[in-house]
Coordinates of C-alpha atoms in Angstrom, one line a residue:
M15 CA 64.8 142.5 104.0
M16 CA 67.0 143.3 107.0
K17 CA 64.7 145.3 109.4
K18 CA 65.9 147.8 112.3
T19 CA 66.2 146.1 115.8
S20 CA 66.1 149.6 117.3
I21 CA 63.2 152.1 116.6
A22 CA 64.3 155.7 116.3
F23 CA 61.5 158.3 115.4
A24 CA 62.4 161.9 115.2
L25 CA 60.9 164.7 113.0
A26 CA 63.9 166.2 112.3
I27 CA 63.7 168.2 109.0
G28 CA 61.7 170.4 107.0
L29 CA 59.1 170.9 110.0
T30 CA 59.1 174.7 109.8
S31 CA 56.4 175.1 107.4
H32 CA 55.2 171.4 107.6
A33 CA 54.6 171.3 111.3
I34 CA 52.9 168.0 112.3
M35 CA 50.5 168.0 115.0
A36 CA 50.4 164.6 116.2
Q37 CA 46.8 162.5 116.2
E38 CA 45.9 159.2 117.9
T39 CA 47.3 156.7 115.4
P40 CA 44.9 153.7 114.9
A41 CA 45.7 149.8 115.0
I42 CA 46.9 148.6 111.7
E43 CA 44.7 146.0 110.3
K44 CA 46.0 142.6 109.6
Q45 CA 44.9 142.5 106.2
Y46 CA 47.2 145.4 105.2
T47 CA 50.0 144.1 107.2
K48 CA 49.5 140.8 105.3
E49 CA 49.3 142.7 102.0
I50 CA 52.6 144.5 102.6
E51 CA 54.4 141.5 103.4
K52 CA 52.9 139.7 100.5
L53 CA 54.4 142.4 98.2
T54 CA 57.5 142.7 99.6
K55 CA 58.3 138.9 98.9
A56 CA 57.3 139.3 95.2
K57 CA 60.6 138.7 93.2
K58 CA 60.0 141.7 91.2
V59 CA 59.5 144.1 94.2
K60 CA 62.7 142.3 95.8
A61 CA 64.5 143.1 92.7
A62 CA 63.5 146.6 92.9
F63 CA 64.8 147.0 96.5
E64 CA 68.1 145.7 95.5
I65 CA 68.0 148.3 92.4
I66 CA 67.1 151.4 94.5
K67 CA 70.2 150.1 96.9
G68 CA 72.7 149.8 94.1
Q69 CA 71.8 153.0 92.4
M70 CA 72.5 155.6 95.6
D71 CA 75.5 157.0 94.2
Q72 CA 73.4 158.3 91.3
T73 CA 70.7 159.0 93.2
T74 CA 72.9 161.3 95.3
A75 CA 74.3 162.7 91.9
D76 CA 70.6 163.6 90.7
H77 CA 70.0 165.0 94.1
I78 CA 72.7 167.5 93.7
T79 CA 71.9 168.3 90.1
L80 CA 68.5 169.2 91.0
T81 CA 69.4 171.3 94.1
E82 CA 72.0 173.4 92.0
V83 CA 69.0 174.6 89.8
L84 CA 67.1 177.3 91.7
A85 CA 63.4 177.2 91.8
P86 CA 62.1 180.5 93.6
P87 CA 58.4 180.4 94.0
F88 CA 56.6 181.0 90.8
M89 CA 60.1 180.5 89.0
E90 CA 59.9 176.5 88.9
D91 CA 60.6 176.4 85.0
E92 CA 64.1 175.7 84.8
K93 CA 64.0 172.8 87.8
G94 CA 61.0 171.4 85.7
K95 CA 63.0 171.2 82.6
V96 CA 65.7 169.2 84.5
F97 CA 63.4 167.0 86.2
A98 CA 61.6 166.1 83.0
K99 CA 64.8 164.9 81.4
M100 CA 65.2 162.6 84.3
L101 CA 61.7 161.4 84.1
E102 CA 62.3 160.9 80.3
E103 CA 65.7 159.2 80.7
A104 CA 64.1 157.0 83.5
G105 CA 61.6 156.0 81.2
V106 CA 57.7 156.9 81.3
D107 CA 55.1 156.0 78.6
S108 CA 54.4 160.1 78.1
I109 CA 55.2 163.2 79.8
W110 CA 54.1 166.9 79.5
T111 CA 54.3 170.2 81.4
D112 CA 50.7 171.7 82.2
K113 CA 49.7 175.1 82.1
V114 CA 51.0 176.0 85.7
G115 CA 54.1 174.2 85.5
N116 CA 53.5 170.6 86.9
V117 CA 56.0 168.3 85.3
I118 CA 53.9 165.2 84.7
G119 CA 55.2 161.4 83.9
L120 CA 52.5 159.0 83.1
R121 CA 53.7 155.3 83.9
K122 CA 50.6 153.0 82.3
G123 CA 49.2 150.3 84.4
T124 CA 47.7 147.0 82.6
S125 CA 44.4 147.0 84.0
D126 CA 41.2 148.8 82.6
E127 CA 40.5 150.2 86.1
S128 CA 39.7 154.0 86.1
G129 CA 41.5 156.5 88.4
Y130 CA 45.3 157.6 88.3
V131 CA 47.5 157.1 91.7
G132 CA 49.6 160.0 91.9
V133 CA 53.2 160.7 93.7
D134 CA 54.6 163.9 93.8
A135 CA 57.7 166.1 95.4
H136 CA 57.1 169.8 94.8
L137 CA 59.9 171.7 92.7
D138 CA 59.6 175.1 94.5
V139 CA 61.8 176.3 97.2
V140 CA 61.6 179.3 99.6
F141 CA 64.6 181.0 98.2
P142 CA 64.7 184.2 96.1
E143 CA 66.3 184.5 92.5
G144 CA 70.1 185.1 93.0
T145 CA 70.6 182.8 95.9
D146 CA 73.6 180.7 95.7
V147 CA 72.6 176.8 95.7
T148 CA 75.6 175.5 95.1
V149 CA 76.1 172.1 97.1
Q150 CA 79.0 171.8 99.6
K151 CA 79.9 168.2 100.4
V152 CA 81.4 168.0 104.2
G153 CA 82.0 164.3 104.9
D154 CA 78.6 162.5 104.1
T155 CA 76.6 165.6 104.8
L156 CA 75.2 167.7 101.4
K157 CA 74.8 171.8 102.3
A158 CA 72.8 174.0 100.3
P159 CA 69.8 175.9 100.4
G160 CA 66.6 173.6 99.4
I161 CA 68.8 170.4 99.6
G162 CA 66.2 168.5 101.7
D163 CA 63.1 170.9 101.3
D164 CA 61.8 169.1 98.8
T165 CA 64.5 168.3 96.4
R166 CA 65.8 164.8 98.1
A167 CA 62.2 163.9 97.3
L168 CA 62.4 164.5 93.6
A169 CA 65.5 162.4 93.5
M170 CA 63.7 159.7 95.3
L171 CA 61.0 159.8 92.7
I172 CA 63.8 159.2 89.9
S173 CA 65.1 156.3 91.8
M174 CA 61.8 154.6 92.5
L175 CA 61.0 154.9 88.6
K176 CA 64.3 153.6 87.4
A177 CA 63.7 150.8 89.8
M178 CA 60.3 150.1 88.6
N179 CA 61.3 150.3 85.3
K180 CA 64.4 147.7 85.5
A181 CA 62.8 145.2 87.5
D182 CA 60.2 145.1 85.2
I183 CA 57.4 145.8 87.7
K184 CA 53.9 146.3 85.9
T185 CA 51.2 148.2 88.0
G186 CA 47.4 147.4 87.4
K187 CA 46.6 151.2 87.8
D188 CA 48.0 154.2 86.0
V189 CA 50.9 156.1 88.1
L190 CA 51.4 159.7 87.6
I191 CA 54.9 160.8 88.7
V192 CA 55.1 164.4 89.4
G193 CA 57.0 167.2 90.2
S194 CA 54.8 170.0 91.5
V195 CA 54.9 174.0 91.6
G196 CA 53.7 176.4 94.1
E197 CA 54.0 174.3 97.2
E198 CA 55.9 176.9 99.3
G199 CA 54.5 180.2 101.1
L200 CA 52.7 182.2 98.4
G201 CA 52.5 179.4 95.9
D202 CA 49.2 178.6 97.5
L203 CA 49.3 175.1 96.5
R204 CA 48.6 176.3 93.1
G205 CA 50.3 173.3 91.5
M206 CA 47.5 171.1 93.4
K207 CA 44.8 173.5 92.8
Y208 CA 45.1 173.0 89.3
M209 CA 45.8 169.3 89.4
F210 CA 42.2 168.7 91.3
N211 CA 40.2 171.3 90.0
E212 CA 40.8 172.3 86.5
S213 CA 43.3 169.3 84.9
G214 CA 40.4 167.0 84.2
L215 CA 42.6 164.1 85.4
D216 CA 40.7 161.2 87.1
I217 CA 42.7 161.1 90.2
D218 CA 41.6 158.6 92.9
S219 CA 44.5 158.8 95.2
W220 CA 47.7 161.0 96.1
I221 CA 51.0 160.3 97.6
A222 CA 53.3 163.2 98.5
I223 CA 56.9 162.8 99.5
D224 CA 57.9 165.9 101.8
G225 CA 59.5 166.4 105.2
G226 CA 60.2 164.5 108.1
S227 CA 61.9 161.3 108.7
M228 CA 60.5 157.6 108.0
G229 CA 57.4 157.4 110.2
R230 CA 55.9 160.7 109.1
I231 CA 52.7 160.2 107.9
S232 CA 50.1 163.2 107.3
N233 CA 46.7 162.1 106.8
A234 CA 45.3 165.7 107.6
G235 CA 45.9 169.2 106.1
L236 CA 46.3 172.2 108.3
G237 CA 44.3 174.8 106.6
S238 CA 45.1 178.6 106.5
K239 CA 44.2 182.1 104.9
R240 CA 46.4 184.7 104.1
Y241 CA 45.9 188.5 103.6
K242 CA 47.8 191.6 102.5
L243 CA 46.5 194.5 104.1
E244 CA 47.0 197.7 102.5
I245 CA 46.5 201.2 103.7
K246 CA 47.1 204.2 101.5
G247 CA 47.2 208.1 102.1
K248 CA 48.4 211.2 100.5
G249 CA 51.7 211.2 102.3
G250 CA 53.9 214.4 102.8
H251 CA 56.7 215.9 105.1
S252 CA 57.1 214.7 108.9
W253 CA 57.1 218.2 109.9
G254 CA 55.4 220.4 106.9
A255 CA 52.6 218.1 106.5
F256 CA 52.5 217.0 110.4
G257 CA 48.9 216.0 111.2
L258 CA 48.0 214.3 107.8
A259 CA 46.4 211.0 108.0
N260 CA 49.4 208.5 108.4
P261 CA 48.7 205.0 106.9
H262 CA 51.5 203.6 109.3
H263 CA 49.6 205.2 112.4
A264 CA 46.6 203.5 110.9
L265 CA 48.1 200.2 110.3
G266 CA 49.5 199.9 114.2
K267 CA 46.2 200.4 115.3
A268 CA 44.5 197.9 113.0
I269 CA 47.2 195.3 114.0
D270 CA 46.5 196.4 117.8
I271 CA 42.8 195.9 117.5
F272 CA 42.8 192.6 115.4
S273 CA 45.6 191.0 117.9
E274 CA 43.3 191.7 120.9
A275 CA 40.3 190.5 119.3
A276 CA 42.0 187.3 117.9
W277 CA 44.0 186.4 121.1
A278 CA 40.8 186.6 123.0
Y279 CA 39.2 184.2 120.1
T280 CA 41.8 181.7 120.0
S281 CA 42.6 181.7 123.8
G282 CA 39.0 180.0 124.2
D283 CA 38.1 176.5 124.1
I284 CA 38.4 175.6 120.3
P285 CA 40.6 173.5 118.4
K286 CA 43.9 174.9 118.1
T287 CA 43.7 178.0 115.7
S288 CA 46.4 180.7 115.4
F289 CA 47.2 184.2 113.7
N290 CA 50.5 185.8 113.1
V291 CA 51.2 189.4 111.4
G292 CA 54.4 188.2 109.5
R293 CA 55.8 191.1 107.5
I294 CA 55.2 194.9 107.6
G295 CA 56.5 197.5 105.1
G296 CA 55.8 200.9 103.2
G297 CA 57.4 204.2 103.7
T298 CA 59.9 206.1 101.8
S299 CA 62.1 208.1 104.7
V300 CA 62.3 208.4 108.6
N301 CA 61.0 212.1 108.0
S302 CA 58.3 211.5 105.4
I303 CA 54.7 210.7 106.0
P304 CA 54.1 207.4 104.3
F305 CA 51.6 207.2 101.2
E306 CA 51.3 203.3 101.8
S307 CA 51.7 200.9 104.5
W308 CA 51.0 197.3 104.3
A309 CA 51.4 194.1 106.4
E310 CA 50.8 190.5 105.7
I311 CA 48.8 188.2 108.0
D312 CA 48.5 184.5 108.2
M313 CA 45.9 182.8 110.0
R314 CA 45.5 178.7 110.8
A315 CA 43.1 176.4 112.2
I316 CA 42.4 172.5 112.5
D317 CA 38.6 173.1 111.9
P318 CA 37.4 175.1 108.7
K319 CA 34.9 177.0 110.9
N320 CA 37.6 178.2 113.1
L321 CA 39.6 179.6 110.1
D322 CA 36.4 181.3 108.7
E323 CA 35.7 182.9 111.9
I324 CA 38.9 184.1 112.6
E325 CA 39.1 185.3 109.0
A326 CA 36.1 187.5 109.8
I327 CA 37.8 188.9 113.3
L328 CA 40.2 190.2 110.8
K329 CA 38.1 191.9 108.4
K330 CA 36.0 193.2 111.3
S331 CA 38.9 194.5 113.3
V332 CA 40.3 196.2 110.1
E333 CA 37.2 197.8 109.3
K334 CA 36.7 199.2 113.0
A335 CA 40.5 200.3 113.1
I336 CA 40.3 202.4 110.1
T337 CA 36.9 204.1 110.6
A338 CA 38.0 205.1 114.0
Y339 CA 41.5 206.3 112.9
N340 CA 39.8 208.4 110.1
A341 CA 37.6 209.7 113.0
S342 CA 40.2 210.8 115.4
G343 CA 40.8 214.4 114.2
V344 CA 43.5 213.9 111.4
K345 CA 43.9 215.8 108.5
G346 CA 42.3 213.9 105.2
E347 CA 41.6 210.0 105.6
V348 CA 43.2 206.7 104.8
T349 CA 41.7 204.1 102.7
Y350 CA 42.5 200.5 102.7
E351 CA 42.2 197.1 100.6
L352 CA 42.4 193.4 102.1
I353 CA 43.9 191.1 99.4
K354 CA 43.7 187.6 100.1
I355 CA 47.0 186.2 99.1
G356 CA 46.7 182.6 100.4
D357 CA 43.8 180.0 100.7
R358 CA 44.7 176.6 101.9
P359 CA 41.8 174.4 103.0
S360 CA 42.0 171.9 105.9
G361 CA 40.6 168.6 106.2
E362 CA 41.4 165.1 107.9
L363 CA 40.9 161.6 106.5
P364 CA 40.4 158.5 108.8
G365 CA 42.9 156.5 109.6
S366 CA 40.8 153.4 108.7
L367 CA 41.1 154.3 104.7
P368 CA 43.0 151.7 102.9
L369 CA 45.8 153.8 101.5
I370 CA 46.5 155.3 105.1
Q371 CA 46.5 151.7 106.8
R372 CA 48.9 150.6 103.6
T373 CA 51.2 153.4 104.4
M374 CA 51.3 152.6 108.3
A375 CA 51.7 148.7 107.5
A376 CA 54.5 149.5 105.0
T377 CA 56.1 151.8 107.6
Q378 CA 56.2 149.3 110.2
Y379 CA 57.8 146.8 107.7
F380 CA 61.0 148.8 108.0
G381 CA 61.2 148.7 111.6
V382 CA 59.7 152.2 112.2
V383 CA 56.4 153.2 114.4
P384 CA 54.2 155.2 112.0
S385 CA 52.5 158.3 113.4
L386 CA 49.8 160.2 112.0
G387 CA 49.9 163.9 111.8
R388 CA 48.5 167.1 110.3
G389 CA 50.7 169.5 108.1
S390 CA 50.5 172.3 105.7
T391 CA 51.6 170.1 102.3
N392 CA 50.3 169.4 98.8
I393 CA 47.7 166.8 100.3
N394 CA 45.7 169.8 101.8
I395 CA 43.9 170.0 98.7
P396 CA 42.9 166.2 97.9
V397 CA 42.0 165.8 101.5
S398 CA 39.7 168.8 101.3
K399 CA 37.9 167.0 98.5
G400 CA 37.8 163.6 100.3
I401 CA 40.4 162.0 98.2
P402 CA 42.3 159.6 99.8
S403 CA 46.0 160.9 100.2
V404 CA 49.0 160.6 102.4
C405 CA 52.2 162.6 102.8
I406 CA 55.1 160.7 103.8
G407 CA 58.8 161.6 104.8
R408 CA 61.8 161.9 102.7
G409 CA 64.1 159.9 105.1
G410 CA 67.4 160.9 106.1
K411 CA 68.5 163.8 108.9
G412 CA 68.5 167.4 108.2
G413 CA 68.1 170.7 109.6
G414 CA 68.1 174.4 108.7
A415 CA 65.2 173.9 106.2
H416 CA 64.1 177.4 104.8
S417 CA 67.5 178.8 105.7
L418 CA 70.7 179.4 103.6
H419 CA 72.4 176.6 106.0
E420 CA 70.1 173.8 105.0
W421 CA 71.8 170.5 105.1
F422 CA 70.9 166.7 104.6
L423 CA 72.6 163.4 105.6
N424 CA 71.3 159.8 105.1
D425 CA 71.7 158.4 108.6
E426 CA 69.7 155.7 107.7
P427 CA 70.2 152.9 105.4
A428 CA 69.8 155.4 102.4
D429 CA 67.5 153.3 100.4
E430 CA 64.8 152.3 102.7
S431 CA 62.9 155.9 102.4
I432 CA 62.9 155.3 98.6
Q433 CA 61.6 151.7 99.1
L434 CA 58.8 152.9 101.7
A435 CA 57.6 155.2 98.8
L436 CA 57.8 152.2 96.2
L437 CA 55.9 150.3 98.5
V438 CA 53.2 152.4 99.1
T439 CA 52.8 153.2 95.6
L440 CA 52.6 149.6 94.7
A441 CA 50.0 148.8 97.5
Q442 CA 47.8 151.7 96.0
A443 CA 48.3 150.9 92.3
G444 CA 48.4 147.2 92.6
L445 CA 51.2 144.8 91.5
E446 CA 50.7 142.4 88.4
K447 CA 51.1 139.2 89.1

């Protein structure tokens, strides 16, 4: 394997919803460097690396095929079927789609050791039904909504699986290869919540591929809580019913009180905590007192304690605002409901864990400096449970994530990010001699 002589590490793709907050990256222990070097010298691993390189045209074709099947939030079924067919054709011992839509391929190991090693990429994209996801080729660049986040990673899983089978690689532990649902937005990690809370699967480690260039390693989850505040009133004509309790006015008061209290809290001496009113709506016309007003609020924090505290500030602020508004002399009153629409737990795993050490050592093998960070990804769930997990980048270079102008380009040896994913998987699952 020819290593890069120059090291360039840039977090260049998909960082809008997966923003990384750098941590102090620990030293890589020698035993893991030696373990990775030994793996890369194995004949079957060398063969798999060459197979990955030789099938890049097909991987690009798979990438395009998957991208052109739109998978809006809660509507991942069609892309799941395409991914399942690719898994079946690449070769798995069994395949199934669980009750929430995760597509799971099982590749059996040779040992009796319990616990699955999971490797996943998410099926869903942020774009609504009706979005044109036709891929345009401009030179070596692919352009389409969702081309990077996270469809590239799905194609990587297929390439990795094909290489393992063609090179006759056998792992000690069973490996689950997963196209997961519900990673984006209001999907609220429902795929991972089901996998780790309800599926009954004995999963002892998880490797997610999502966002960023090689070298990006998340070992921590950035927690968030999201609410929809709904305020209701009778509604009426802006002139004829003037003075009637107005949900929009009450909403404005709630946002103001919450923003002031939350700003004071987040400006204090605490780990980074954020809040945002991202969407508001309601009403029927400019000359109508609305019968409903609503807002969606996002709160994030590194520390679970801070997340709970800013959530309490929101609840207290809303109650204070509605009580004050109804007592302000308006006719009638408004009512409100705070509906939780998202809950992603925080958590952090130590850099000394074997999976994290192996991932750093494997990254370094390709001549890239590993950097640990924190993001809002599928690993939030296993990390919060203390299950060894990492999220690695899908490689390449791109931009416009979550926009209609998203693009992806392999500006590295195109096979290396896939080889990295394979190497980390084999290190964790164990290579049969």
